[in-house]
Amino acid sequence: MNADSAHSPSAKPASQTPAKSHRGPKPRSRRNRKRARPDVNEEAMQNLQFEIEHLSGKQWLLHLRPYPYTFESFAKSRWVGRTILDVYTDEFKSYPRSYYKEAIQQGRIQIIHKDCPSPVTVTCDYEIQGSDVLAHTVHRHEPSVMIHVNQSPFISIVGETEDILAVDKPATLPVHPCGGYHQNSLIPLLERTLYNEKDDNKNLFTIHRLDRLTSGLVILAKRSEVARSWTQAILKREACTKLYLARVKGRFPSNLNLPKITTTDPPLNGEWMSHECDGSVESLRKRYAHGYWVTLQSSDKAKCAAFSDMSLDEFCATSNDVESLLTSLSSSDPPPDIARKMPWLHVACPVRVVNFKDGGCESGTFDHVEDDLYRRNVKPAQSSFAVIRYDAESNSTIVLCRPSTGRTHQIRLHLQATGHSIANDPNYGGEIWYGNPEGKKSCDMAQKELDEACITLEDVPLDSDEAIQNSDASNTLHPTKSLSTKDVPATDVEVEEMARAAPRDEINESLEDFMKRTCVWCARCRGQTHTKRSRLEFLVRSQGIWLHALQYEIRIEGVATAFRTQVPSWCLSSKILR
């Protein structure tokens, strides 16, 4: 019964009407489940243009030319009855009101009605209806990414079955669309290049993920039910063994400053099994372990978990070959020379996400964290490390990492906690150009060229002869500040200039040409090709960290399946390599 029928002649008296509890709006997942999303981006996705540029060695850059893209938003209940200008101004804070006003008038922001799949241009005072879809079209610039294969599908395939696809993900490539990365991410690239566009079964599903800056093995499922079963196996922990390689600062673990655990009952997955947990925060704080201990690998499985009194100096002096070490881990009868002495350093240290927006995390005891936040945010975590080789020239150590739990940034955090951060991980104690002066030099040169390409015109009127001479076309947005596009949002002045740009000539100018003419990022690229600009911006960013997912072994219903990638170049050579 709606509100109007309550006052109609045929409505029952309130006393005869069964009382109904008030229900709020359905969750978005249920509210939009049967609403087909309009395919407004279908044509743009079919016309994407990729370019490949050689970077160095076996590394190439994949550039994606800017393209028009429409961001769609289903109307929320709180938007209904409000003007489209007010909603964009209040709900979307990326641009000022002046930009949204011009974007609505010029047709960059439109409405898709329920019964009309094509976007419709409306006025600024249009009142949003509950069935509307808001469509904001922009000129999308995606950062370039590194690839290891210079031909389709651009990604090295490690193994493939009827249900599973395993690939070697390059650093800088995100697993799925996020932030500024959309088509330049692993899953869209593979779906686009491996399958025919007409293939109905061309979707890939994530089983696990790697950080964008981490390289190595990623396993994808070809069906959603397969993804669920493999994900559950990984979550069980005992059914999954994960091995990573990392290059850390210093001689591992000489700088270790964690407390040593001496009890004969070591933690399991970062938790003391001897401590009962009654659900209180006090019991959680006692249950989550914090410290390290050493064990020796042995052919006698009963002794594998035995504590060792090996000193840290002795641990530092150990050295292993990657292949031999992997053989010993996967063999029930490892070679005698490996079986005699293969120490592992185990670290138990709680972690938590500090900034959910940026993904920043930290590790520690978190004694300063309030109880409520501790309960919601702090998680137990445990990792194990074995030394592969120490390189005195670069003062860095190659270590094999075996996480027991799968917390966000866990290996990076635990290595930082040991005093040996991943050498080139700037987010967790490393240096972005560690031992790589050539890389730092290339970065500085690229940044200088980016800055010089942006002509400062803050004091020059937009319609002056000087502004026209410094522009590719007289009706193109002019740069206003010496900026690179690297992680720098549009300035207020640039947005205001965009809003004041000449209106679109709908007869002689396509929407894409209009967006290009009024695009802040295109304006910053003046005097440079898109490929060159993208390469320069790539060179001033991190080109990946020395953390590589080497091998996963997953057991489902007693059957073990293992995939493994090649050992990265920075692990094979004593010379610092990218």
Coordinates of C-alpha atoms in Angstrom, one line a residue:
M1 CA 0.0 0.0 0.0
N2 CA 1.5 3.3 -1.0
A3 CA 1.0 6.7 0.7
D4 CA -1.8 7.8 -1.6
S5 CA -3.9 4.7 -1.1
A6 CA -3.9 5.3 2.7
H7 CA -6.2 8.3 2.1
S8 CA -8.3 6.9 -0.8
P9 CA -12.0 6.0 -0.2
S10 CA -11.3 2.3 -0.6
A11 CA -8.5 2.3 2.0
K12 CA -9.3 0.2 5.2
P13 CA -9.4 1.9 8.5
A14 CA -6.2 1.9 10.4
S15 CA -7.6 -0.5 13.0
Q16 CA -8.4 -3.1 10.3
T17 CA -5.0 -2.8 8.6
P18 CA -2.4 -5.3 9.8
A19 CA 0.5 -3.5 11.3
K20 CA 3.7 -3.7 9.3
S21 CA 7.2 -3.0 10.7
H22 CA 9.0 -0.2 8.9
R23 CA 11.6 -1.3 6.5
G24 CA 14.3 0.9 5.1
P25 CA 15.5 0.8 1.6
K26 CA 16.9 -2.5 0.3
P27 CA 20.7 -3.0 0.4
R28 CA 22.2 -1.8 -2.9
S29 CA 23.2 -5.4 -3.8
R30 CA 19.5 -6.4 -3.7
R31 CA 18.1 -3.2 -4.9
N32 CA 20.1 -3.2 -8.2
R33 CA 20.3 -7.0 -8.7
K34 CA 17.7 -7.1 -11.4
R35 CA 18.6 -3.8 -13.0
A36 CA 20.7 -4.3 -16.0
R37 CA 23.7 -1.9 -16.2
P38 CA 23.6 0.1 -19.4
D39 CA 26.3 -0.8 -21.9
V40 CA 27.3 2.9 -22.5
N41 CA 31.0 2.0 -22.6
E42 CA 30.7 -0.9 -25.0
E43 CA 31.8 1.0 -28.0
A44 CA 34.7 2.7 -26.2
M45 CA 35.9 -0.7 -24.9
Q46 CA 35.9 -2.1 -28.4
N47 CA 38.0 0.8 -29.7
L48 CA 40.8 0.7 -27.2
Q49 CA 44.3 1.3 -28.6
F50 CA 47.3 -0.2 -26.9
E51 CA 50.9 0.6 -27.7
I52 CA 54.0 -1.3 -26.7
E53 CA 57.4 0.3 -25.9
H54 CA 60.6 -1.5 -25.0
L55 CA 62.0 -0.4 -21.6
S56 CA 65.0 -2.6 -20.9
G57 CA 66.0 -6.3 -21.2
K58 CA 62.9 -8.4 -21.2
Q59 CA 60.7 -5.6 -20.0
W60 CA 58.2 -3.6 -22.0
L61 CA 55.7 -0.9 -21.2
L62 CA 52.1 -1.2 -22.2
H63 CA 50.5 2.2 -23.0
L64 CA 46.8 2.7 -23.4
R65 CA 45.7 5.7 -25.3
P66 CA 43.2 7.9 -23.5
Y67 CA 39.6 7.0 -24.1
P68 CA 36.1 8.2 -23.2
Y69 CA 34.6 6.4 -20.3
T70 CA 31.3 6.9 -18.5
F71 CA 31.0 6.4 -14.8
E72 CA 27.5 5.2 -13.9
S73 CA 25.8 5.6 -10.5
F74 CA 22.4 4.2 -9.7
A75 CA 20.2 6.8 -8.0
K76 CA 20.3 6.5 -4.2
S77 CA 17.1 7.0 -2.2
R78 CA 18.5 10.2 -0.6
W79 CA 19.0 11.7 -4.1
V80 CA 15.4 11.3 -5.2
G81 CA 13.8 14.7 -5.7
R82 CA 17.0 16.7 -5.5
T83 CA 18.5 18.5 -8.6
I84 CA 21.3 16.7 -10.4
L85 CA 23.6 19.7 -9.9
D86 CA 23.1 19.7 -6.1
V87 CA 23.7 15.9 -6.0
Y88 CA 27.0 16.0 -7.9
T89 CA 28.1 19.1 -5.9
D90 CA 27.4 17.5 -2.5
E91 CA 28.1 13.8 -3.2
F92 CA 31.1 13.9 -5.6
K93 CA 33.8 16.2 -4.2
S94 CA 36.4 15.7 -7.0
Y95 CA 35.4 19.0 -8.8
P96 CA 33.8 22.3 -7.8
R97 CA 30.2 23.2 -8.5
S98 CA 31.2 25.3 -11.6
Y99 CA 32.6 22.2 -13.3
Y100 CA 29.5 20.2 -12.7
K101 CA 27.3 23.0 -13.9
E102 CA 29.2 23.2 -17.2
A103 CA 29.5 19.4 -17.5
I104 CA 25.7 19.1 -17.3
Q105 CA 25.0 21.8 -19.8
Q106 CA 27.6 20.4 -22.2
G107 CA 26.3 16.9 -22.0
R108 CA 29.2 15.2 -20.1
I109 CA 26.8 14.5 -17.3
Q110 CA 23.6 12.9 -18.4
I111 CA 20.7 10.7 -17.2
I112 CA 19.9 7.2 -18.3
H113 CA 16.2 6.5 -17.8
K114 CA 14.8 3.1 -16.9
D115 CA 13.0 2.6 -20.3
C116 CA 15.7 4.4 -22.4
P117 CA 19.1 2.9 -22.6
S118 CA 20.7 5.9 -24.3
P119 CA 21.9 8.8 -22.1
V120 CA 19.8 11.9 -22.1
T121 CA 21.0 15.5 -21.7
V122 CA 19.1 17.3 -18.9
T123 CA 19.2 20.8 -17.4
C124 CA 20.9 21.6 -14.1
D125 CA 17.5 21.8 -12.2
Y126 CA 16.4 18.3 -13.3
E127 CA 15.1 16.4 -10.3
I128 CA 16.4 12.8 -9.9
Q129 CA 14.0 9.9 -10.0
G130 CA 14.4 6.6 -8.2
S131 CA 15.0 4.6 -11.4
D132 CA 17.6 7.0 -12.9
V133 CA 21.2 6.1 -13.6
L134 CA 23.6 9.1 -13.5
A135 CA 26.2 9.0 -16.2
H136 CA 29.4 11.1 -16.1
T137 CA 31.6 10.8 -19.2
V138 CA 35.3 11.7 -18.8
H139 CA 38.5 11.4 -20.9
R140 CA 40.2 8.6 -19.1
H141 CA 44.0 8.5 -18.8
E142 CA 45.4 5.2 -17.4
P143 CA 49.0 4.9 -16.1
S144 CA 51.2 2.6 -18.2
V145 CA 52.2 -0.8 -16.8
M146 CA 55.1 -3.2 -17.2
I147 CA 54.7 -6.4 -19.2
H148 CA 57.1 -9.3 -19.8
V149 CA 55.8 -10.4 -23.1
N150 CA 55.7 -8.0 -26.1
Q151 CA 52.8 -9.7 -27.8
S152 CA 49.3 -10.7 -26.8
P153 CA 48.3 -11.7 -24.1
F154 CA 51.3 -9.7 -22.7
I155 CA 51.4 -11.9 -19.6
S156 CA 53.4 -15.1 -19.2
I157 CA 51.2 -18.1 -18.6
V158 CA 52.6 -20.5 -16.0
G159 CA 50.0 -23.2 -16.3
E160 CA 46.4 -23.8 -17.4
T161 CA 43.8 -26.5 -16.8
E162 CA 40.1 -26.7 -17.7
D163 CA 39.3 -24.8 -14.5
I164 CA 42.4 -22.7 -13.7
L165 CA 44.7 -20.2 -15.3
A166 CA 48.0 -19.4 -13.5
V167 CA 50.1 -16.4 -14.7
D168 CA 53.3 -14.5 -13.8
K169 CA 52.1 -11.0 -13.0
P170 CA 54.6 -8.2 -13.6
A171 CA 55.1 -5.6 -11.0
T172 CA 53.1 -2.4 -11.4
L173 CA 50.2 -4.2 -12.9
P174 CA 47.1 -4.4 -10.5
V175 CA 45.2 -7.7 -10.4
H176 CA 41.8 -6.1 -11.0
P177 CA 40.5 -2.6 -11.8
C178 CA 41.2 -0.1 -9.1
G179 CA 41.9 3.6 -8.7
G180 CA 43.3 5.0 -12.0
Y181 CA 43.8 1.5 -13.5
H182 CA 40.9 0.0 -15.4
Q183 CA 41.7 -1.8 -18.6
N184 CA 45.4 -1.7 -17.7
S185 CA 44.9 -4.4 -15.1
L186 CA 45.5 -8.1 -15.1
I187 CA 42.0 -9.6 -15.5
P188 CA 40.7 -7.2 -18.2
L189 CA 43.9 -7.7 -20.2
L190 CA 43.6 -11.5 -20.0
E191 CA 39.9 -11.5 -20.8
R192 CA 40.4 -9.2 -23.7
T193 CA 43.4 -11.1 -25.3
L194 CA 42.8 -14.7 -24.4
Y195 CA 39.2 -15.0 -25.4
N196 CA 37.1 -14.2 -28.4
E197 CA 34.9 -11.2 -27.9
K198 CA 31.9 -13.4 -28.8
D199 CA 32.8 -16.1 -26.2
D200 CA 30.2 -16.1 -23.5
N201 CA 32.5 -17.9 -21.1
K202 CA 35.3 -15.4 -21.0
N203 CA 35.2 -14.2 -17.4
L204 CA 38.0 -14.9 -15.0
F205 CA 37.6 -14.9 -11.2
T206 CA 40.1 -14.0 -8.5
I207 CA 41.2 -16.7 -6.1
H208 CA 43.8 -14.6 -4.4
R209 CA 45.5 -11.2 -5.0
L210 CA 48.9 -9.6 -5.1
D211 CA 49.8 -6.0 -4.4
R212 CA 50.2 -3.9 -7.5
L213 CA 53.9 -3.5 -6.9
T214 CA 54.5 -7.2 -6.1
S215 CA 55.3 -9.6 -9.0
G216 CA 54.7 -13.3 -9.4
L217 CA 52.2 -16.0 -9.4
V218 CA 48.5 -15.2 -9.6
I219 CA 46.0 -18.1 -9.9
L220 CA 42.6 -17.3 -11.6
A221 CA 39.5 -19.4 -12.0
K222 CA 37.5 -19.8 -15.1
R223 CA 34.2 -20.4 -13.2
S224 CA 32.9 -18.8 -10.1
E225 CA 32.3 -22.1 -8.3
V226 CA 35.9 -23.1 -8.9
A227 CA 37.1 -19.8 -7.5
R228 CA 35.0 -20.4 -4.3
S229 CA 36.4 -23.8 -3.7
W230 CA 40.0 -22.7 -4.2
T231 CA 39.5 -19.6 -2.1
Q232 CA 38.2 -21.8 0.7
A233 CA 41.3 -24.0 0.4
I234 CA 43.6 -21.0 0.8
L235 CA 41.6 -19.8 3.8
K236 CA 42.0 -23.1 5.5
R237 CA 45.8 -22.4 5.7
E238 CA 46.8 -26.0 6.2
A239 CA 45.6 -26.8 2.7
C240 CA 47.8 -24.1 1.1
T241 CA 51.6 -23.5 1.1
K242 CA 52.8 -20.2 -0.3
L243 CA 56.4 -19.3 -1.1
Y244 CA 57.7 -15.8 -1.9
L245 CA 61.2 -14.4 -2.6
A246 CA 62.3 -11.0 -1.3
R247 CA 65.4 -8.9 -1.3
V248 CA 65.9 -7.1 2.0
K249 CA 68.3 -4.5 3.3
G250 CA 71.3 -5.6 5.3
R251 CA 72.5 -9.0 6.4
F252 CA 69.3 -10.8 7.5
P253 CA 68.5 -11.1 10.4
S254 CA 71.4 -9.3 12.1
N255 CA 69.2 -6.3 13.0
L256 CA 66.5 -8.4 14.5
N257 CA 65.0 -6.5 17.5
L258 CA 61.9 -8.7 18.2
P259 CA 61.7 -10.6 21.5
K260 CA 62.8 -14.2 21.4
I261 CA 60.2 -16.9 22.1
T262 CA 61.8 -19.7 24.2
T263 CA 58.7 -21.8 25.1
T264 CA 58.6 -25.3 23.7
D265 CA 55.0 -24.7 22.6
P266 CA 55.4 -22.2 19.6
P267 CA 52.5 -20.1 18.4
L268 CA 50.2 -21.4 15.6
N269 CA 49.2 -18.9 12.9
G270 CA 50.3 -16.1 15.2
E271 CA 48.3 -17.2 18.2
W272 CA 49.2 -18.9 21.5
M273 CA 47.1 -22.0 21.6
S274 CA 47.7 -22.3 25.3
H275 CA 45.9 -19.0 26.0
E276 CA 42.1 -19.4 26.1
C277 CA 40.1 -16.7 24.4
D278 CA 36.8 -15.8 26.0
G279 CA 36.0 -13.0 23.5
S280 CA 37.3 -10.2 25.7
V281 CA 39.9 -7.8 24.3
E282 CA 42.2 -8.7 27.3
S283 CA 42.3 -12.3 26.2
L284 CA 42.9 -11.3 22.6
R285 CA 45.9 -9.2 23.6
K286 CA 47.3 -12.2 25.5
R287 CA 46.6 -14.7 22.7
Y288 CA 48.2 -12.8 19.8
A289 CA 51.9 -13.7 19.8
H290 CA 54.7 -11.2 19.3
G291 CA 58.3 -12.5 18.8
Y292 CA 60.5 -14.9 16.9
W293 CA 62.0 -18.4 17.2
V294 CA 64.2 -20.6 15.1
T295 CA 63.7 -24.2 13.9
L296 CA 65.8 -26.6 11.8
Q297 CA 64.4 -28.4 8.8
S298 CA 65.1 -32.1 9.0
S299 CA 64.3 -35.2 7.1
D300 CA 62.7 -36.4 10.3
K301 CA 59.3 -34.7 10.2
A302 CA 58.9 -35.0 13.9
K303 CA 61.9 -32.6 14.4
C304 CA 60.9 -30.0 11.8
A305 CA 59.1 -28.0 14.4
A306 CA 61.8 -28.4 17.1
F307 CA 63.3 -25.2 18.5
S308 CA 66.9 -24.5 17.8
D309 CA 69.3 -22.6 20.0
M310 CA 71.1 -21.3 16.9
S311 CA 72.4 -17.8 17.4
L312 CA 71.4 -15.0 15.0
D313 CA 75.1 -14.8 13.9
E314 CA 74.9 -18.5 12.9
F315 CA 71.6 -17.9 11.1
C316 CA 73.1 -15.0 9.2
A317 CA 76.0 -17.2 7.9
T318 CA 73.7 -19.7 6.3
S319 CA 73.3 -19.9 2.6
N320 CA 71.0 -22.0 0.4
D321 CA 70.5 -22.5 -3.3
V322 CA 66.9 -21.7 -4.4
E323 CA 66.4 -24.9 -6.4
S324 CA 67.8 -27.1 -3.7
L325 CA 65.7 -25.4 -1.0
L326 CA 62.6 -25.8 -3.0
T327 CA 63.4 -29.5 -3.6
S328 CA 63.8 -30.1 0.1
L329 CA 60.5 -28.4 0.8
S330 CA 58.5 -30.5 -1.7
S331 CA 60.3 -33.8 -1.1
S332 CA 59.6 -36.3 1.7
D333 CA 63.3 -37.3 1.5
P334 CA 65.4 -34.2 0.9
P335 CA 69.1 -34.4 0.0
P336 CA 71.4 -35.1 3.0
D337 CA 73.3 -31.8 2.7
I338 CA 70.0 -29.8 2.9
A339 CA 68.4 -32.0 5.5
R340 CA 71.3 -31.6 8.0
K341 CA 70.9 -27.9 8.4
M342 CA 68.2 -25.6 7.0
P343 CA 67.2 -23.0 9.6
W344 CA 63.9 -21.1 9.5
L345 CA 63.3 -17.9 11.3
H346 CA 59.6 -17.6 12.4
V347 CA 58.0 -14.3 13.2
A348 CA 54.7 -13.8 14.9
C349 CA 53.5 -10.2 15.0
P350 CA 50.0 -8.8 14.9
V351 CA 49.1 -6.4 12.0
R352 CA 46.3 -4.0 11.2
V353 CA 45.1 -1.7 8.4
V354 CA 45.7 1.9 9.4
N355 CA 44.2 3.6 6.4
F356 CA 41.5 1.7 4.5
K357 CA 41.4 4.3 1.7
D358 CA 45.2 4.2 0.9
G359 CA 45.7 0.6 2.2
G360 CA 48.4 1.6 4.7
C361 CA 49.2 -1.0 7.4
E362 CA 51.4 -1.5 10.4
S363 CA 52.6 -4.2 12.7
G364 CA 53.4 -4.3 16.5
T365 CA 51.8 -5.1 19.8
F366 CA 49.4 -2.2 19.6
D367 CA 49.3 -1.6 23.3
H368 CA 48.3 2.0 22.5
V369 CA 45.2 1.0 20.5
E370 CA 41.9 1.3 22.2
D371 CA 40.1 -1.9 23.0
D372 CA 37.2 -1.5 20.6
L373 CA 39.5 -0.6 17.7
Y374 CA 41.9 -3.5 18.7
R375 CA 39.0 -6.0 18.5
R376 CA 37.9 -4.8 15.1
N377 CA 41.2 -4.0 13.4
V378 CA 44.1 -6.0 14.9
K379 CA 44.8 -9.5 13.4
P380 CA 47.3 -12.2 14.4
A381 CA 49.9 -13.0 11.7
Q382 CA 52.9 -15.4 11.3
S383 CA 55.6 -15.7 8.6
S384 CA 58.7 -17.8 8.2
F385 CA 62.0 -16.8 6.5
A386 CA 65.1 -18.7 5.2
V387 CA 68.3 -17.1 3.9
I388 CA 69.2 -17.8 0.3
R389 CA 72.2 -15.5 -0.1
Y390 CA 73.8 -12.4 1.2
D391 CA 75.4 -10.0 -1.2
A392 CA 78.0 -7.8 0.4
E393 CA 78.3 -5.4 -2.6
S394 CA 74.7 -4.2 -2.4
N395 CA 74.4 -5.1 1.4
S396 CA 71.2 -7.0 0.8
T397 CA 69.9 -10.5 1.4
I398 CA 67.7 -12.7 -0.7
V399 CA 65.3 -14.5 1.6
L400 CA 62.6 -17.2 1.0
C401 CA 59.3 -16.2 2.7
R402 CA 56.6 -18.6 3.8
P403 CA 53.5 -16.9 5.3
S404 CA 51.3 -19.0 7.5
T405 CA 48.5 -16.4 7.5
G406 CA 47.4 -14.1 4.7
R407 CA 47.1 -10.6 6.1
T408 CA 47.3 -7.5 4.0
H409 CA 51.0 -6.5 3.3
Q410 CA 52.0 -9.2 5.9
I411 CA 55.4 -10.2 4.5
R412 CA 56.4 -6.5 3.9
L413 CA 55.3 -5.7 7.5
H414 CA 57.1 -8.6 9.1
L415 CA 60.3 -8.0 7.2
Q416 CA 60.1 -4.4 8.4
A417 CA 59.6 -5.6 12.0
T418 CA 62.8 -7.7 11.8
G419 CA 64.7 -4.5 10.9
H420 CA 65.3 -5.7 7.3
S421 CA 62.7 -4.0 5.1
I422 CA 62.4 -5.0 1.5
A423 CA 65.2 -2.9 0.1
N424 CA 63.2 -0.9 -2.5
D425 CA 59.8 -0.7 -0.7
P426 CA 59.5 2.9 0.2
N427 CA 56.2 2.4 2.1
Y428 CA 57.7 0.1 4.7
G429 CA 61.3 1.3 5.4
G430 CA 63.0 0.8 2.0
E431 CA 64.4 3.2 -0.6
I432 CA 62.7 3.3 -3.9
W433 CA 66.0 3.4 -5.8
Y434 CA 68.0 1.3 -3.4
G435 CA 71.4 0.5 -4.9
N436 CA 70.2 1.7 -8.3
P437 CA 71.8 5.1 -9.1
E438 CA 70.9 4.7 -12.8
G439 CA 67.3 4.3 -11.9
K440 CA 67.4 7.4 -9.7
K441 CA 69.1 9.3 -12.5
S442 CA 66.4 8.3 -15.0
C443 CA 63.7 9.3 -12.5
D444 CA 65.2 12.8 -12.0
M445 CA 65.7 13.3 -15.7
A446 CA 62.1 12.2 -16.5
Q447 CA 60.7 14.5 -13.7
K448 CA 62.7 17.4 -15.1
E449 CA 61.4 16.8 -18.6
L450 CA 57.8 16.6 -17.3
D451 CA 58.2 19.9 -15.4
E452 CA 59.7 21.7 -18.3
A453 CA 56.9 20.5 -20.6
C454 CA 54.4 22.3 -18.5
I455 CA 54.5 26.0 -19.3
T456 CA 53.4 28.3 -16.5
L457 CA 50.6 30.6 -17.8
E458 CA 49.1 31.7 -14.5
D459 CA 49.7 35.4 -15.4
V460 CA 48.8 35.1 -19.0
P461 CA 45.2 35.8 -20.1
L462 CA 43.6 32.9 -21.8
D463 CA 42.8 34.8 -25.0
S464 CA 46.3 36.4 -25.3
D465 CA 48.6 35.9 -28.3
E466 CA 51.2 34.3 -26.0
A467 CA 48.7 31.8 -24.7
I468 CA 47.7 30.9 -28.2
Q469 CA 51.3 30.5 -29.3
N470 CA 52.0 28.1 -26.4
S471 CA 49.0 26.0 -27.3
D472 CA 48.5 23.2 -29.8
A473 CA 45.2 24.8 -30.8
S474 CA 43.6 28.1 -29.8
N475 CA 40.6 26.4 -28.3
T476 CA 42.5 23.9 -26.2
L477 CA 42.7 24.2 -22.4
H478 CA 46.0 25.8 -21.4
P479 CA 48.3 24.5 -18.7
T480 CA 48.4 26.7 -15.6
K481 CA 51.1 25.2 -13.4
S482 CA 54.3 23.3 -13.8
L483 CA 53.0 19.8 -12.8
S484 CA 53.4 16.3 -14.0
T485 CA 50.3 14.1 -14.0
K486 CA 51.9 11.8 -11.5
D487 CA 49.5 11.4 -8.6
V488 CA 48.7 15.1 -8.8
P489 CA 44.9 15.9 -9.0
A490 CA 43.5 18.7 -11.1
T491 CA 44.1 22.1 -9.5
D492 CA 41.3 24.5 -8.9
V493 CA 42.6 26.8 -11.6
E494 CA 42.7 24.0 -14.1
V495 CA 39.2 23.0 -13.3
E496 CA 37.9 26.5 -13.6
E497 CA 39.6 26.8 -17.0
M498 CA 37.9 23.6 -18.1
A499 CA 34.5 25.0 -17.0
R500 CA 35.2 28.2 -19.1
A501 CA 36.2 26.3 -22.2
A502 CA 34.3 27.0 -25.4
P503 CA 31.0 24.9 -25.6
R504 CA 30.9 21.9 -27.8
D505 CA 29.9 22.3 -31.4
E506 CA 27.6 19.2 -31.6
I507 CA 27.5 19.4 -35.4
N508 CA 31.2 19.6 -36.2
E509 CA 32.8 18.2 -33.0
S510 CA 32.4 14.7 -31.5
L511 CA 32.0 14.2 -27.8
E512 CA 35.4 12.5 -27.7
D513 CA 37.1 15.4 -29.4
F514 CA 35.3 17.8 -27.1
M515 CA 36.5 15.9 -24.0
K516 CA 40.0 15.8 -25.3
R517 CA 40.0 19.5 -25.9
T518 CA 38.8 20.3 -22.4
C519 CA 40.8 17.6 -20.6
V520 CA 43.2 18.7 -17.9
W521 CA 45.5 15.7 -18.4
C522 CA 45.6 16.2 -22.2
A523 CA 46.5 19.9 -21.6
R524 CA 49.5 18.8 -19.4
C525 CA 50.7 16.6 -22.2
R526 CA 51.2 19.6 -24.6
G527 CA 54.3 19.2 -26.8
Q528 CA 54.6 15.5 -26.0
T529 CA 53.1 12.4 -27.6
H530 CA 51.0 10.3 -25.3
T531 CA 53.5 7.5 -25.4
K532 CA 56.4 9.7 -24.4
R533 CA 54.4 11.3 -21.6
S534 CA 53.3 7.9 -20.3
R535 CA 56.9 6.6 -20.3
L536 CA 58.1 9.7 -18.4
E537 CA 55.4 9.3 -15.8
F538 CA 56.2 5.6 -15.4
L539 CA 59.9 6.4 -14.8
V540 CA 59.2 8.7 -11.9
R541 CA 57.1 6.0 -10.1
S542 CA 58.1 2.9 -8.3
Q543 CA 58.8 0.2 -10.9
G544 CA 57.9 -2.5 -8.4
I545 CA 59.3 -3.9 -5.2
W546 CA 61.6 -6.9 -4.7
L547 CA 58.8 -9.2 -3.5
H548 CA 57.8 -12.1 -5.8
A549 CA 55.2 -14.8 -5.4
L550 CA 57.2 -17.9 -6.4
Q551 CA 55.0 -20.9 -5.7
Y552 CA 51.6 -21.9 -4.5
E553 CA 50.6 -25.5 -3.6
I554 CA 46.9 -26.0 -2.9
R555 CA 45.2 -29.2 -1.8
I556 CA 41.6 -29.7 -2.5
E557 CA 39.9 -33.0 -1.5
G558 CA 43.3 -34.5 -0.9
V559 CA 44.6 -33.7 -4.4
A560 CA 47.6 -31.2 -4.4
T561 CA 48.1 -28.8 -7.3
A562 CA 51.2 -26.7 -7.5
F563 CA 52.1 -23.7 -9.8
R564 CA 55.5 -22.0 -9.9
T565 CA 56.9 -19.0 -11.7
Q566 CA 60.5 -18.3 -12.8
V567 CA 62.9 -16.9 -10.3
P568 CA 63.1 -13.1 -10.9
S569 CA 66.4 -11.6 -12.3
W570 CA 67.0 -9.5 -9.1
C571 CA 67.3 -12.8 -7.2
L572 CA 69.7 -14.5 -9.6
S573 CA 72.3 -11.8 -9.9
S574 CA 74.4 -10.0 -7.3
K575 CA 73.9 -6.9 -9.3
I576 CA 70.9 -4.8 -8.6
L577 CA 68.4 -5.3 -11.4
R578 CA 65.0 -4.0 -12.3

